[in-house]
Structure formats: structure tokens, C-alpha cells
Short mmCIF file of C-alpha atoms in Angstrom, two decimals:
data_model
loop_
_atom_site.label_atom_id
_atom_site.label_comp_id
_atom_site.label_asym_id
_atom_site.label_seq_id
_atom_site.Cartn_x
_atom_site.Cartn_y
_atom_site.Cartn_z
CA UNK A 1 -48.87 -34.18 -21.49
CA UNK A 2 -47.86 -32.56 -18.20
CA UNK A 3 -44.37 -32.82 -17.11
CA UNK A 4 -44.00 -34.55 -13.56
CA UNK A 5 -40.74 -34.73 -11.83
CA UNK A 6 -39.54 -36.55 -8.73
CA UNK A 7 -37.27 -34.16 -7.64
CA UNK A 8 -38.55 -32.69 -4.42
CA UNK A 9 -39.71 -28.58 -4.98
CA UNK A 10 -39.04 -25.71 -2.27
CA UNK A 11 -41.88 -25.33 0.24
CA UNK A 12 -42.98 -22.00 1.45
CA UNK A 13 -43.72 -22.88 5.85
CA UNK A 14 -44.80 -20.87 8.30
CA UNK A 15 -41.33 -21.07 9.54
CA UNK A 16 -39.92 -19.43 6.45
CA UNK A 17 -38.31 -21.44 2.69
CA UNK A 18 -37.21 -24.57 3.14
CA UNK A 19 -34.98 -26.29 0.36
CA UNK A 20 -34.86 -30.23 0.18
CA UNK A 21 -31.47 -31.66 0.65
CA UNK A 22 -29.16 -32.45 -1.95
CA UNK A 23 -29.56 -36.20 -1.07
CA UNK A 24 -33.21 -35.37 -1.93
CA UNK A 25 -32.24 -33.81 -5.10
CA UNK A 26 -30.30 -36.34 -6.12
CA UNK A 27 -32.21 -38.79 -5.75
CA UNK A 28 -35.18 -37.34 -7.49
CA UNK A 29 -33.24 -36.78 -10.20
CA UNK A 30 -31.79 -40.23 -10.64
CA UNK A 31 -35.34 -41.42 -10.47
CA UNK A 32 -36.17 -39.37 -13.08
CA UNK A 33 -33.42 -40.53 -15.55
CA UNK A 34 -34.17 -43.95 -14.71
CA UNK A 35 -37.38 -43.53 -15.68
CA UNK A 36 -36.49 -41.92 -18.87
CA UNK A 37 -34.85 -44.62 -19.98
CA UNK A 38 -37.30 -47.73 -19.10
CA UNK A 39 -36.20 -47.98 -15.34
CA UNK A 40 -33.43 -50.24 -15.93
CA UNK A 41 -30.10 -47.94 -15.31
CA UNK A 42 -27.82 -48.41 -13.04
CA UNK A 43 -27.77 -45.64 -10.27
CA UNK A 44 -24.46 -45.56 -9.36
CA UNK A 45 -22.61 -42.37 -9.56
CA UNK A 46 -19.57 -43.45 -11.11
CA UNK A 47 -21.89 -44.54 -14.54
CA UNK A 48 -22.51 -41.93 -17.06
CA UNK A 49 -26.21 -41.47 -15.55
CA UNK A 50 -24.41 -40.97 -12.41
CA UNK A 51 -22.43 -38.56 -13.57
CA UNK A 52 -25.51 -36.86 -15.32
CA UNK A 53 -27.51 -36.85 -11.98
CA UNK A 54 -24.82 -35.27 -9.91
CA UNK A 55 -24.25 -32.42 -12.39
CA UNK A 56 -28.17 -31.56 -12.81
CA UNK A 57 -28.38 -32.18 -9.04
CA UNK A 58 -25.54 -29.86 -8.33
CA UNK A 59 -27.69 -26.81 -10.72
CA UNK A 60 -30.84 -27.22 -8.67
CA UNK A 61 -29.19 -27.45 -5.81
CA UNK A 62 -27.24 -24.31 -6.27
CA UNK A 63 -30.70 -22.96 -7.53
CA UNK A 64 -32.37 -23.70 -4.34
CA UNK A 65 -29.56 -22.25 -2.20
CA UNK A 66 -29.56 -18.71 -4.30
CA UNK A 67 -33.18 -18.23 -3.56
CA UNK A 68 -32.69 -19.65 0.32
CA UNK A 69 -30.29 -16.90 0.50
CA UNK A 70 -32.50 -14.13 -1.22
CA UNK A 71 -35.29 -14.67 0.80
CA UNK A 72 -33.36 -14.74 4.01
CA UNK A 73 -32.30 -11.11 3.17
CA UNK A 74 -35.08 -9.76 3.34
CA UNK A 75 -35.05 -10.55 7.19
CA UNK A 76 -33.55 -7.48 8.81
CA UNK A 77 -31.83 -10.37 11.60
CA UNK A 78 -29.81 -11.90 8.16
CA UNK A 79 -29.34 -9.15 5.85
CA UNK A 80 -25.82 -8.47 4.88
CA UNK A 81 -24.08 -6.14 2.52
CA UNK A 82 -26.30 -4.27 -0.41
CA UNK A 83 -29.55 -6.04 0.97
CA UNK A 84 -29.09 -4.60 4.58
CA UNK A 85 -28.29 -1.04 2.98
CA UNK A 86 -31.57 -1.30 1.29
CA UNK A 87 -33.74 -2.33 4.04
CA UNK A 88 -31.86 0.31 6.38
CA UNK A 89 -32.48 2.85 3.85
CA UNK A 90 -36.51 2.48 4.58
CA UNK A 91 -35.28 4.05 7.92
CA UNK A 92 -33.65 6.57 6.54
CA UNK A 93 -29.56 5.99 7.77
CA UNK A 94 -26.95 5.25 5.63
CA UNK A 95 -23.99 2.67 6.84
CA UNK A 96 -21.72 4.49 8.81
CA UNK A 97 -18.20 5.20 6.71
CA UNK A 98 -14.84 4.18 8.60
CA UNK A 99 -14.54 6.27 11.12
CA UNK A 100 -11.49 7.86 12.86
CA UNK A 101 -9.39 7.30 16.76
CA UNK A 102 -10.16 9.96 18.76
CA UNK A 103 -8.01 11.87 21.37
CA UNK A 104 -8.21 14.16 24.42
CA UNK A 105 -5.26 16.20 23.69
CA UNK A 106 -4.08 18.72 26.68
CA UNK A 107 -2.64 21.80 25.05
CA UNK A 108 -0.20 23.74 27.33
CA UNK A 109 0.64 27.76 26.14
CA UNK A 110 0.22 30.80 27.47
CA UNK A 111 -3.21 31.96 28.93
CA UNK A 112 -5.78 33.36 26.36
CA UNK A 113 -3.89 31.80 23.13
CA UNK A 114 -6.65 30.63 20.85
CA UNK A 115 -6.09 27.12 19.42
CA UNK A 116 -8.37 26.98 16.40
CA UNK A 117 -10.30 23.92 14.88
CA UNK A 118 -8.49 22.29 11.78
CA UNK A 119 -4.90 22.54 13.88
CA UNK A 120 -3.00 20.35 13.26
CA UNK A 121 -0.12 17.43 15.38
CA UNK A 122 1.72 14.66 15.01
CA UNK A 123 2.18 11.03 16.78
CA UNK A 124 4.78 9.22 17.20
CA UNK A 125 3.96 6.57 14.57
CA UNK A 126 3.66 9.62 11.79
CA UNK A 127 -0.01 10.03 11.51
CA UNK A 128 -1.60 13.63 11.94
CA UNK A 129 -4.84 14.51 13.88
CA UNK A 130 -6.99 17.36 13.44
CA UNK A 131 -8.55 19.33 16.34
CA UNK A 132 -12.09 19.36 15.98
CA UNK A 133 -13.18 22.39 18.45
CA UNK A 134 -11.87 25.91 18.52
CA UNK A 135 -10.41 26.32 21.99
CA UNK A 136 -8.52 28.97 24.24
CA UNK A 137 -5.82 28.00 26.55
CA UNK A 138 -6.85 29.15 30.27
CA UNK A 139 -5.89 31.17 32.88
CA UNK A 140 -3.79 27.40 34.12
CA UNK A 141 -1.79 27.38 31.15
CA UNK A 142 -3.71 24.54 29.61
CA UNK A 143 -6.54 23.53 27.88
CA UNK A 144 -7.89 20.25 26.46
CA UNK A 145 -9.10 19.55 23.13
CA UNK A 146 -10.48 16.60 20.96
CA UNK A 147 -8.54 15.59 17.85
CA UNK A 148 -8.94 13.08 15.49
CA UNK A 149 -6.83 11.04 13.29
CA UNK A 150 -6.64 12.10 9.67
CA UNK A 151 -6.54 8.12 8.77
CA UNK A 152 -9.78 6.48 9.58
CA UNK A 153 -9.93 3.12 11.22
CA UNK A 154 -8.92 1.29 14.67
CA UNK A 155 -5.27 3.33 14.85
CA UNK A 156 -4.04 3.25 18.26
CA UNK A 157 -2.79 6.48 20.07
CA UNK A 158 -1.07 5.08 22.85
CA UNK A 159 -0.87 8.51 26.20
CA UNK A 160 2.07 10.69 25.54
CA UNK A 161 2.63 10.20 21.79
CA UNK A 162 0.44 12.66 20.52
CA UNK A 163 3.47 15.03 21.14
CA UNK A 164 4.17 17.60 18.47
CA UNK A 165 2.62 20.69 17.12
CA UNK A 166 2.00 20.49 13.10
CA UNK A 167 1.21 23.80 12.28
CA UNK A 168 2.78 25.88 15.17
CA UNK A 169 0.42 28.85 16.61
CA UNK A 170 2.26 31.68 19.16
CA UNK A 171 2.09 30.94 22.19
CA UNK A 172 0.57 27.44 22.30
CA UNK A 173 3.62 25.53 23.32
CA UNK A 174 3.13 21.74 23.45
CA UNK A 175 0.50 18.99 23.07
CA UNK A 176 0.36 15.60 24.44
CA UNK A 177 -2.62 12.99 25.33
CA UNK A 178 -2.54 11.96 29.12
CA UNK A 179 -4.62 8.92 28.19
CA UNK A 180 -4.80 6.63 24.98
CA UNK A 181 -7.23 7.29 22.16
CA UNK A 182 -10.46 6.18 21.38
CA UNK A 183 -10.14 3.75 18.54
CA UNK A 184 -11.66 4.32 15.49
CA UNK A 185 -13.55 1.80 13.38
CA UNK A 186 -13.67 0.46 10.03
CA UNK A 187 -16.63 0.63 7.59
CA UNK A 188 -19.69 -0.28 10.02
CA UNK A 189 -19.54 -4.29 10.38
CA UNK A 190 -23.19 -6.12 9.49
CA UNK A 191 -24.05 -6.38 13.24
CA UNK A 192 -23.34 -2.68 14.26
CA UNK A 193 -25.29 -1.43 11.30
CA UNK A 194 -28.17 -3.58 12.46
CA UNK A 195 -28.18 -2.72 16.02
CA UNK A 196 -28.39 0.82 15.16
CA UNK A 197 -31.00 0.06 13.00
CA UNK A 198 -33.00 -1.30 15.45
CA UNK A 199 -32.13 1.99 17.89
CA UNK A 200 -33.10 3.86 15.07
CA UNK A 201 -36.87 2.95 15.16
CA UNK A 202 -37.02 5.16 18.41
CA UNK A 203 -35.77 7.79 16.60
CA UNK A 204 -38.95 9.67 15.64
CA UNK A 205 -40.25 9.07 19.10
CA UNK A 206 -39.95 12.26 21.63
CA UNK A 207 -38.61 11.56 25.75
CA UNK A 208 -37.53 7.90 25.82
CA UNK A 209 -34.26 7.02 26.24
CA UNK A 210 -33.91 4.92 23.14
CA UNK A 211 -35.45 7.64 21.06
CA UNK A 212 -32.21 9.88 22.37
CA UNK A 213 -29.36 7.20 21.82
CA UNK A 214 -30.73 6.89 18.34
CA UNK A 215 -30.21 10.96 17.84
CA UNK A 216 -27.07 10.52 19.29
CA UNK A 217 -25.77 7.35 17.42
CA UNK A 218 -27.35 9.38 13.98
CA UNK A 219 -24.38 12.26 14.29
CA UNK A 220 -21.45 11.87 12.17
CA UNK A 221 -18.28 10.38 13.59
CA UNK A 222 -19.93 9.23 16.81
CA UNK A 223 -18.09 6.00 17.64
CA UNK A 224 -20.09 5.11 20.83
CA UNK A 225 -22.86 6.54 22.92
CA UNK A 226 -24.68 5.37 26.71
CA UNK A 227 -27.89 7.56 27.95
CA UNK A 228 -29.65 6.03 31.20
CA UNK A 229 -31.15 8.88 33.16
CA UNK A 230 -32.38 8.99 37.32
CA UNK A 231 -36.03 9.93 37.27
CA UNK A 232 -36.09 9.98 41.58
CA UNK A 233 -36.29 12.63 43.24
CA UNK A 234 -33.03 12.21 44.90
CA UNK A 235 -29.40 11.97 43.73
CA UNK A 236 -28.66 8.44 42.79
CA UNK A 237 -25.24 6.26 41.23
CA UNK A 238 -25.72 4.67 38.38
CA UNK A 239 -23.15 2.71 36.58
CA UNK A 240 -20.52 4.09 39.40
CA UNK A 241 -21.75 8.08 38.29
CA UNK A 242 -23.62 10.12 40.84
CA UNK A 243 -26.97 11.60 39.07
CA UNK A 244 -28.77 14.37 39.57
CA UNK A 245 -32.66 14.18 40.89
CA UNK A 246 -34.89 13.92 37.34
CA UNK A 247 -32.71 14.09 35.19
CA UNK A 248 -31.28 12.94 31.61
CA UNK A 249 -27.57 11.30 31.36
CA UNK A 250 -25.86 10.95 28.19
CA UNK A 251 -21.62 9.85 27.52
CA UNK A 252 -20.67 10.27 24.00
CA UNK A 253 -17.35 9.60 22.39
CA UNK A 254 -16.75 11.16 18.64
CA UNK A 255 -18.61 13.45 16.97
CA UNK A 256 -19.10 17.80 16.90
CA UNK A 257 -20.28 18.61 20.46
CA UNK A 258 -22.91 21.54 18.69
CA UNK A 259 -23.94 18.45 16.73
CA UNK A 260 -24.18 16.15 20.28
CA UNK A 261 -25.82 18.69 22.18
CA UNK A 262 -28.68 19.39 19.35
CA UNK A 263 -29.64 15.61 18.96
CA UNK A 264 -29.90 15.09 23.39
CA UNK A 265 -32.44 19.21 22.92
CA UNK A 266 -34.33 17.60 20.02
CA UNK A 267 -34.87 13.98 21.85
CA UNK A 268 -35.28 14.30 25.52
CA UNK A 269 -38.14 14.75 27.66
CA UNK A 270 -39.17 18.71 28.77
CA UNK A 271 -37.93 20.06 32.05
CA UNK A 272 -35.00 17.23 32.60
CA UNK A 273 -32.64 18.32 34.12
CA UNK A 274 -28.58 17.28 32.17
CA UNK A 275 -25.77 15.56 33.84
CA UNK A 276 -22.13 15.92 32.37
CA UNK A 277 -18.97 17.54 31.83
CA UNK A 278 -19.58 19.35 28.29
CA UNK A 279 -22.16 22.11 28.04
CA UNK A 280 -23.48 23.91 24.52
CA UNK A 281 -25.87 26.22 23.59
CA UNK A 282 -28.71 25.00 21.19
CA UNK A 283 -30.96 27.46 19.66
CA UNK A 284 -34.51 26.58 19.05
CA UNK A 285 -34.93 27.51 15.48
CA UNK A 286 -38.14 26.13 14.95
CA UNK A 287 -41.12 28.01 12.82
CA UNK A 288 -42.73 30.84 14.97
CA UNK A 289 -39.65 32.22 16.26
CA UNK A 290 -37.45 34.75 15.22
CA UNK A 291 -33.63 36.02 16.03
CA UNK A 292 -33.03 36.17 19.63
CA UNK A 293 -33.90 32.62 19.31
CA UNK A 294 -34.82 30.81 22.59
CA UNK A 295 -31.23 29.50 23.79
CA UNK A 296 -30.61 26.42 26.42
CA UNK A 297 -27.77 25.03 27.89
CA UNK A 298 -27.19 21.46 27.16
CA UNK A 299 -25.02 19.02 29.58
CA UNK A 300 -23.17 15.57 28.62
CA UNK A 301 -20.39 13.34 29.48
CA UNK A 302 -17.34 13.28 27.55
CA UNK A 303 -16.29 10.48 29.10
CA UNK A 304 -12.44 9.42 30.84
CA UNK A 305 -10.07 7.01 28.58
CA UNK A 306 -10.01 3.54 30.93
CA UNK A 307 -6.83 1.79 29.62
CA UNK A 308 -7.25 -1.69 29.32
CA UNK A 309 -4.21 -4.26 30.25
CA UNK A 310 -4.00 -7.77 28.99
CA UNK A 311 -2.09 -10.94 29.80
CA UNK A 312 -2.27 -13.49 27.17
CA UNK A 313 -0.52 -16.72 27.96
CA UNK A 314 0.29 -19.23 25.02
CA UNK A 315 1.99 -22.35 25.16
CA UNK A 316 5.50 -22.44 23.50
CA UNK A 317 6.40 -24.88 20.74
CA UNK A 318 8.07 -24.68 17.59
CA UNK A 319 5.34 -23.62 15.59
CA UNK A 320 5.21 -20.37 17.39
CA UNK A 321 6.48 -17.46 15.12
CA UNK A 322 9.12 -14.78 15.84
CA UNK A 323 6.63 -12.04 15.48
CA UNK A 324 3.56 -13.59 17.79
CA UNK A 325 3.50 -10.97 20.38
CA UNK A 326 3.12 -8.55 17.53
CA UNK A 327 0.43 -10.73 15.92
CA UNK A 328 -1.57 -11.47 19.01
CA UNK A 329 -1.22 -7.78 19.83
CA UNK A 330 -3.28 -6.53 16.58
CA UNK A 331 -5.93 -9.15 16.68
CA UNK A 332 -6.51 -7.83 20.41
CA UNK A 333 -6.50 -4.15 18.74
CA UNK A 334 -8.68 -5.15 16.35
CA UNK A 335 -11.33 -7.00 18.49
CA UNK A 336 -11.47 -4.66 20.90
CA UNK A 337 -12.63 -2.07 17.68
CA UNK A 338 -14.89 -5.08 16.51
CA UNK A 339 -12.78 -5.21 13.48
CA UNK A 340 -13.60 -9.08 13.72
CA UNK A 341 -17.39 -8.95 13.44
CA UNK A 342 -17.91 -8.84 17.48
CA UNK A 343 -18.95 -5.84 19.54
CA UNK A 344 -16.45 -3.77 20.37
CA UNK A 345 -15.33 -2.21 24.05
CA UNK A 346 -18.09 0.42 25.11
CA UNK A 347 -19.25 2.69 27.54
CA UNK A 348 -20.87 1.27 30.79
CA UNK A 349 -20.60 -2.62 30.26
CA UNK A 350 -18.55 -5.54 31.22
CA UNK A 351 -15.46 -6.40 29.41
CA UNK A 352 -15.10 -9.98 29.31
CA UNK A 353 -11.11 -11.66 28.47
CA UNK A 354 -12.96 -14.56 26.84
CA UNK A 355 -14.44 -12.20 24.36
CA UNK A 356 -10.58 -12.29 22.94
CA UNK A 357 -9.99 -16.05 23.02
CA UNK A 358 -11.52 -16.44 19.68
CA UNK A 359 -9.72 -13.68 17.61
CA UNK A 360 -6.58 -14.97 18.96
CA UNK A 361 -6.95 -18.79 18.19
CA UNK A 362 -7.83 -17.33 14.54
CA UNK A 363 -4.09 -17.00 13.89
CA UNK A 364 -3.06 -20.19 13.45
CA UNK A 365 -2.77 -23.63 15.30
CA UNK A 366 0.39 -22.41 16.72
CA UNK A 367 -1.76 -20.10 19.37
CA UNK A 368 -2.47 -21.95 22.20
CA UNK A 369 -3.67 -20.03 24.53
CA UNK A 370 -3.67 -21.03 28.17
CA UNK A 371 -4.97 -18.22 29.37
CA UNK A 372 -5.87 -14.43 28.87
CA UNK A 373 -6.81 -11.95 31.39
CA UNK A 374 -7.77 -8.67 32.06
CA UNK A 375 -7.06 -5.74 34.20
CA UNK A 376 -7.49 -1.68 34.73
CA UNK A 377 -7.50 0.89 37.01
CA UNK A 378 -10.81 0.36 38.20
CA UNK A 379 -9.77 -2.68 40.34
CA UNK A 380 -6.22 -0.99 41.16
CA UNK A 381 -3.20 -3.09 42.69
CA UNK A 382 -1.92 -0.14 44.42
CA UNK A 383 -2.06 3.64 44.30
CA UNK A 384 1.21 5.86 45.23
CA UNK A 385 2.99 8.93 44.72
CA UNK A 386 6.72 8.64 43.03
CA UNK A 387 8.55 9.61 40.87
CA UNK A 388 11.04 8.09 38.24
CA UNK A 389 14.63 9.19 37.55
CA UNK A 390 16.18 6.54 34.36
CA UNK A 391 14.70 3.41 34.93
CA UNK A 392 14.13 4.14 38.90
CA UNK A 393 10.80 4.53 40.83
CA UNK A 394 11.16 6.19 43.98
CA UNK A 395 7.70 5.82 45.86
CA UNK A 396 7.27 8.08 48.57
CA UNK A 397 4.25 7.39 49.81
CA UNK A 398 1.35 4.82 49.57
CA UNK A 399 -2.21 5.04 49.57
CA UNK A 400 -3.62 1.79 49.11
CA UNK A 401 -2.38 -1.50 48.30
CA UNK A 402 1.02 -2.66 47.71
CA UNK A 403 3.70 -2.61 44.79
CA UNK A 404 5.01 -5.81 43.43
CA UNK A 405 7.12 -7.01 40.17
CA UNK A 406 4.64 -7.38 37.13
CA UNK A 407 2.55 -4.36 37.72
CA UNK A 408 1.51 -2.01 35.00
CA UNK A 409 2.02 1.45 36.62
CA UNK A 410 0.17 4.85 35.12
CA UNK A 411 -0.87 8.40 35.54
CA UNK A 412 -3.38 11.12 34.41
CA UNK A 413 -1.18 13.62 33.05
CA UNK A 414 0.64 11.75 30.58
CA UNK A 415 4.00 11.53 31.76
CA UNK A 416 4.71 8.09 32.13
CA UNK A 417 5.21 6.03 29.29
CA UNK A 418 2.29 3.59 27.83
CA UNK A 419 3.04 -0.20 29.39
CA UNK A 420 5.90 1.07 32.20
CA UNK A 421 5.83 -1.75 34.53
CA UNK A 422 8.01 -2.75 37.80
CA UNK A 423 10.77 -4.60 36.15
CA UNK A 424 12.82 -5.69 40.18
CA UNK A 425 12.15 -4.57 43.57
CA UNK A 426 14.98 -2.10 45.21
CA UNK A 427 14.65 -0.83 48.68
CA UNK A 428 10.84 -1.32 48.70
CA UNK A 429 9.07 -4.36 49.16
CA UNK A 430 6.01 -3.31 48.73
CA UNK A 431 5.23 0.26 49.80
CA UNK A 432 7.78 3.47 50.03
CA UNK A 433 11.17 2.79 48.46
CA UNK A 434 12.95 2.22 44.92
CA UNK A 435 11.55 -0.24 42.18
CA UNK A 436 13.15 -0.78 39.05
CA UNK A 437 10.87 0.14 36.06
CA UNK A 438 11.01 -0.96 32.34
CA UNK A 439 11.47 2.31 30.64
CA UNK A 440 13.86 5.02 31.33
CA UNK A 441 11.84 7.96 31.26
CA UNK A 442 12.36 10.81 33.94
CA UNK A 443 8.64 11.39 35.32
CA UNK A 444 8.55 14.54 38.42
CA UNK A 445 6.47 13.40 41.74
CA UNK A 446 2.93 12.55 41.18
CA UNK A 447 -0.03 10.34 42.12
CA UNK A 448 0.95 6.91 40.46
CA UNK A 449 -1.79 3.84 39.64
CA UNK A 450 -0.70 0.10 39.65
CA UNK A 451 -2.36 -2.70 38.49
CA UNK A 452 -2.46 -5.88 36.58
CA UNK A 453 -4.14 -7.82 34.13
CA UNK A 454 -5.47 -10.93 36.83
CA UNK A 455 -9.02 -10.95 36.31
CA UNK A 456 -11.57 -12.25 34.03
CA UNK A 457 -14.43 -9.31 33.18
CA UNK A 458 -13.69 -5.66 33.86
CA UNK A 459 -16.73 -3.37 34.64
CA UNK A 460 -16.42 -0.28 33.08
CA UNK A 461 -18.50 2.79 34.18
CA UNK A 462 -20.81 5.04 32.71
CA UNK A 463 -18.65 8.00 32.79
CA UNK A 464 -15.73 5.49 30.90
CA UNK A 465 -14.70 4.29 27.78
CA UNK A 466 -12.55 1.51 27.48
CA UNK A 467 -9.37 2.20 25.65
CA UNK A 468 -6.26 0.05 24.11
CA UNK A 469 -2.51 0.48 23.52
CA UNK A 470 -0.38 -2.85 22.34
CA UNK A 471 1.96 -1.45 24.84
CA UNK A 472 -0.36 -2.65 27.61
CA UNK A 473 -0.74 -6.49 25.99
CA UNK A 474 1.96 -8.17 27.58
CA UNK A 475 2.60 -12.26 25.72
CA UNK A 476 3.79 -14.77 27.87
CA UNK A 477 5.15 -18.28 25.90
CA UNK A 478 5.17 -21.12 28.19
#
């Protein structure tokens, strides 16, 4: 005798497996034990043919859902974990490992000192970072150099606390980072592994743009990566960068410049012309040639730390704990890393503050925010020359704009420390004069930047990449 059932089965759709509800499963089963026995059982659950139906309905049910979830790995769009290894591993990448904060470290000595790759300094917070390029300090007394944090993951590296020499080398006299670090991430999140999947497929096409982000995005330690090119025959701006006539742009952040440069030679289109600030040798090593091998000069964009400053306003009860400036302060961190499953802060796109609403509610019910905004030095309050003496800003001159209490003030050269801001006017009101500042640091005459965090998107340009100190998240309780 064949065995029937009335428990509704899976269904294979055009639209994919579909499970029946647990409702349906449950009541397919009771039907089925009530037929067993004559048809004359009570259903209810709280009888012990209840209680039977609910436990076999619970097995099928978790049955059903187990297989749901199989089959929706195999979908590229769902994978996760050692399903979306496999399926990337038809494409030939691996997931990406943690990977380390990155800094632009200017190295002041005497002219012609070689600083080698593998030296090593220190920050402030006690974590080392290893230069990455062999360099030689210039005929300015300086030269600058990428290093990278011997503990991988999102660590900041606020500007100025890269500050001491590990291993000390004659002649090369003191190191410091004029802008924050690049942050590193953590083991590539499900969403970042798939995107580059998906760049991936251009990978062993030759010219397109695609088919050269995926090169680039395939080297080792590369944390983030923009290529648009201008294929006019006249200099255009793109992304608030002036291009050259036909010709192939690429910003990279992370990873060996040899390593950079050989992925753009292998990629790009023939005769294009390079944009940037960086420029290696490749060798064309290919079969059919021999030693001199054809050499070419290869161009891209390292590209300039853009320090991002937040406001983040939360109402003030008694729920609020002691530490929630430090709290809000690391889930900002770690967002803007996408250490919470989001994308994190790149090159040449719009930073939006709402993209940070979510990771801060996730602390508890005490974070209510009112508001959270956004600012940088690409919409600037004011730009000056001064100079500080203690806790005293002497401005001297003004460029643009106007001071006021509340601004975030900074430099290029590192002097001034991460999150100074205009604590009380003095003489000025606005333009030359005295401010008071919050930190007593003695800074000589430069070109000064302030701004404040009062918008709601930043736009960051091509030639940019976003950047993140908890010095510049200020936490207002109201």
C-alpha cells in the first residue's frame, strides 16, 4: 500500500524552493494522526496528539528550512561563509585576510639617508608599523613613506602620533604622519567578498575599466581602489581631479606599488596615457623576450587622507552610560571600516551621516540620537594662517571664511593635534586675532583649515580617501 501524507511537500518554482508554512505543516500532520487513529482525536495542542503534532511538525519544519537555506547558497547574491568561499573559488580569489591601517609617514633626516623597507616606529597607543618601500630622504630633508600597522584590523592612527623611530638608522631623525591613517579591515565581510567577486569577472578581460579595478582589488593588502579614465581629447575634471587627454586614472590605497603598477600594465588599454602621483617601472617579461626587457613607466594616485569630523547628538537620560562618547566613538570607527556588515568610506563617493545612525542605535536603547552630522575640509569653514603658543591661536591672516567657537581646526604637516578645536574667542571675532584652542600644543605659523561637522553627505574626490580619528567625533548629550 502506498503511503500518502497530508502534510504539504517543498515545491521546486520558477522563482526558486518554496517551503510550506509551519501552519501548513502542522496541520497536515494533525490530519494525519487523526486519521491514524479513526478521525476522532481531538486537535488541540495541549492533548497528547497535540503535543505529538507540534514535535513532528517542528522536525519537518526544521527539515524544510535546512534545505531552503542550502539551496539559497548556491546563489552567489545569498552565499555566506564556507558556501561563498566555494563558489568564489570557481573564480579563482580567495577571501581577503584582515588586513592592516595604513599610513603616509613623512620622514625628516639628512639628505641622501636611505630608509629601508621592514623599518620599523611606534604610535602613541603602542602599536608598531612597518615601512613597506625602501626610500631615501631628499635633497629637502624629508621624504614620505607608507607604513603599515603590524596588527591587522580597523586601528586608528590619528596625524602626529606616528612619532618615534623603532629601530633608529643615522641620520634619519624623526617620523610623524601629517594626516590620519587609512583604516584597516577585518577578515573580508560577506558583502565585500561578493562585490569583488562580481569585479572579478572582468578580470580576464583586457582595456575596460572594470577588468583593471579587478587587477587592482586582486593585489595583496589593497584596502580600496577607484579607476575612471578621460577618453577626450582634451583635459577634463573628473571627480574634482584634472585628467589628462586619453588617458587611464587609477587611486589605490594599500598594497606594494611594483605590485599596483604591474596589475594597471597587465589590464589597461595600449597607448593610454597614466594620471597620478606614483610612477614604477614594469618590465614586460612575457615569452619572446629576453634581458633588457621592454621597460614602461606606470602612473597612479596615491591618494590624500580626507579627515572626516562628526557631531553626534543624543538625548540625555539616565540610561546613558559614563563611557558613551567612548562607545559611540568605536561603532563610528568601526562603520566607517564596514566592521558592521555596511560599505565602508571609499575613494570618490558620497559619505552619507545617516549611513551611521544605525550602528549607533545598535548600542542600546539608551542612544537616542537626535542627530549626527558630518563635515571635512572639502566644504571648509574658514582657511587662515596662525599659529598656537599653549592653548592660544594667534591668526594672522584670513583667506576665506570666518573663525567661530566649535570649529575643528587642522593642517598638512602634522603639527596640530588630531580634534584641536576653538574652545573661546579672544581678540578675534572672526578673522585676525587670538582664539582659545582645546589643546596646548605650541604649533609655528602656517596655513590653518577650519571646519565643522554641519552637513549631511560629504563628497569625497577621486584623488581622496576618507579617513577617521575618534578625536574628530565630538558627543553632545542633550
Amino acid at each position: 500500500m502506498a503511503d500518502t501524507t497530508n502534510v504539504p511537500p517543498p515545491q521546486w518554482t520558477d522563482t526558486g524552493f518554496l517551503i510550506p508554512s509551519a501552519a501548513e505543516v502542522l496541520a497536515g500532520v494533525t490530519e494525519d494522526i487523526n486519521e491514524a487513529f479513526g478521525g476522532v482525536l481531538n486537535p488541540a495542542l495541549n492533548t497528547p496528539q497535540g503535543q505529538l503534532a507540534s514535535s513532528e511538525t517542528a522536525v519537518i519544519d526544521e527539515v524544510n528550512s535546512t534545505f531552503l537555506y542550502f539551496t539559497n547558497q548556491v546563489d552567489p547574491a545569498y552565499a555566506t561563509g564556507r558556501m561563498q568561499d566555494a563558489i568564489a573559488r570557481i573564480y579563482f580569489i580567495e577571501r581577503n585576510p584582515a588586513q592592516p591601517t595604513v599610513v603616509q609617514a613623512l620622514c625628516n633626516g639628512l639628505p641622501g639617508v636611505a630608509i629601508p623597507a621592514g623599518s620599523l616606529a611606534i604610535a602613541e597607543d603602542g602599536n608598531q608599523y612597518l615601512c613597506t618601500e625602501d626610500g631615501v630622504i631628499g635633497a629637502g630633508g624629508s621624504v614620505t613613506l607608507p607604513f603599515e600597522c603590524l596588527v591587522v584590523g580597523p586601528i586608528p592612527c590619528p596625524a602626529g602620533s606616528l612619532d618615534q623611530i623603532y629601530r633608529a638608522i643615522p641620520g634619519w631623525d624623526s617620523i610623524t604622519n601629517p594626516d590620519d591613517g587609512v583604516l584597516g579591515n577585518n577578515v573580508e565581510s560577506r558583502s565585500a567578498f561578493e562585490a569583488r567577486r562580481a569585479a572579478s569577472v572582468a578580470l580576464n578581460s583586457q582595456g575596460s575599466l572594470p577588468s583593471v579595478l579587478g587587477a587592482v582589488l586582486a593585489v595583496p593588502n589593497v584596502i580600496d581602489a577607484f579607476v575612471t579614465e578621460n577618453a577626450s581629447n582634451d583635459v577634463q575634471t573628473i571627480g574634482g581631479v584634472s585628467i589628462y587627454p586619453n588617458s587611464l586614472y587609477v587611486a589605490v590605497v594599500g598594497g606594494d606599488a611594483d605590485d599596483v603598477a604591474q596589475a594597471i600594465w597587465s589590464r589597461k588599454a595600449p597607448g593610454c596615457a597614466y594620471n597620478g602621483n606614483t610612477t614604477v617601472t614594469v618590465y614586460d617579461q612575457s615569452p619572446g623576450y629576453v634581458p633588457p626587457y621592454p621597460a614602461y613607466r606606470v602612473s597612479f594616485e596615491i591618494p590624500d587622507p580626507l579627515a572626516i569630523l562628526f557631531a553626534v547628538n543624543i538625548v540625555n537620560t539616565h540610561l546613558v552610560p559614563a563611557d558613551a562618547a567612548t562607545q559611540i566613538q568605536n561603532a563610528i570607527v568601526s562603520a566607517f571600516a564596514g566592521g558592521d556588515g555596511g560599505p565602508r568610506a571609499k575613494i570618490g563617493t558620497t559619505l552619507f551621516a545617516s549611513r551611521f545612525y544605525a550602528p549607533v542605535a545598535a548600542l542600546g536603547s539608551w542612544a537616542q540620537i537626535i542627530s549626527i552630522e558630518v563635515g571635512s575640509n572639502n566644504n571648509p569653514s574658514a582657511v587662515f594662517t596662525g599659529q598656537i603658543a599653549g592653548t592660544i591661536l594667534t591668526v594672522s591672516a584670513v583667506a576665506s571664511g570666518a573663525l567661530a567657537v566649535g570649529q575643528t581646526i587642522s593642517d598638512t604637516t602634522g603639527a596640530l593635534t588630531v580634534g584641536t578645536t576653538i574652545t573661546a574667542l579672544g581678540t578675534g571675532t572672526g578673522g585676525t586675532g587670538t582664539y582659545v584652542v582645546s589643546n596646548n600644543k605650541n604649533v609655528s605659523i602656517e596655513t590653518m583649515t577650519a571646519a565643522i561637522p554641519n552637513r549631511f553627505d560629504i563628497d569625497v574626490n577621486i584623488d581622496q580617501v576618507p579617513t577617521i580619528s575618534p578625536n574628530d567625533i565630538s558627543v553632545t548629550l542633550t
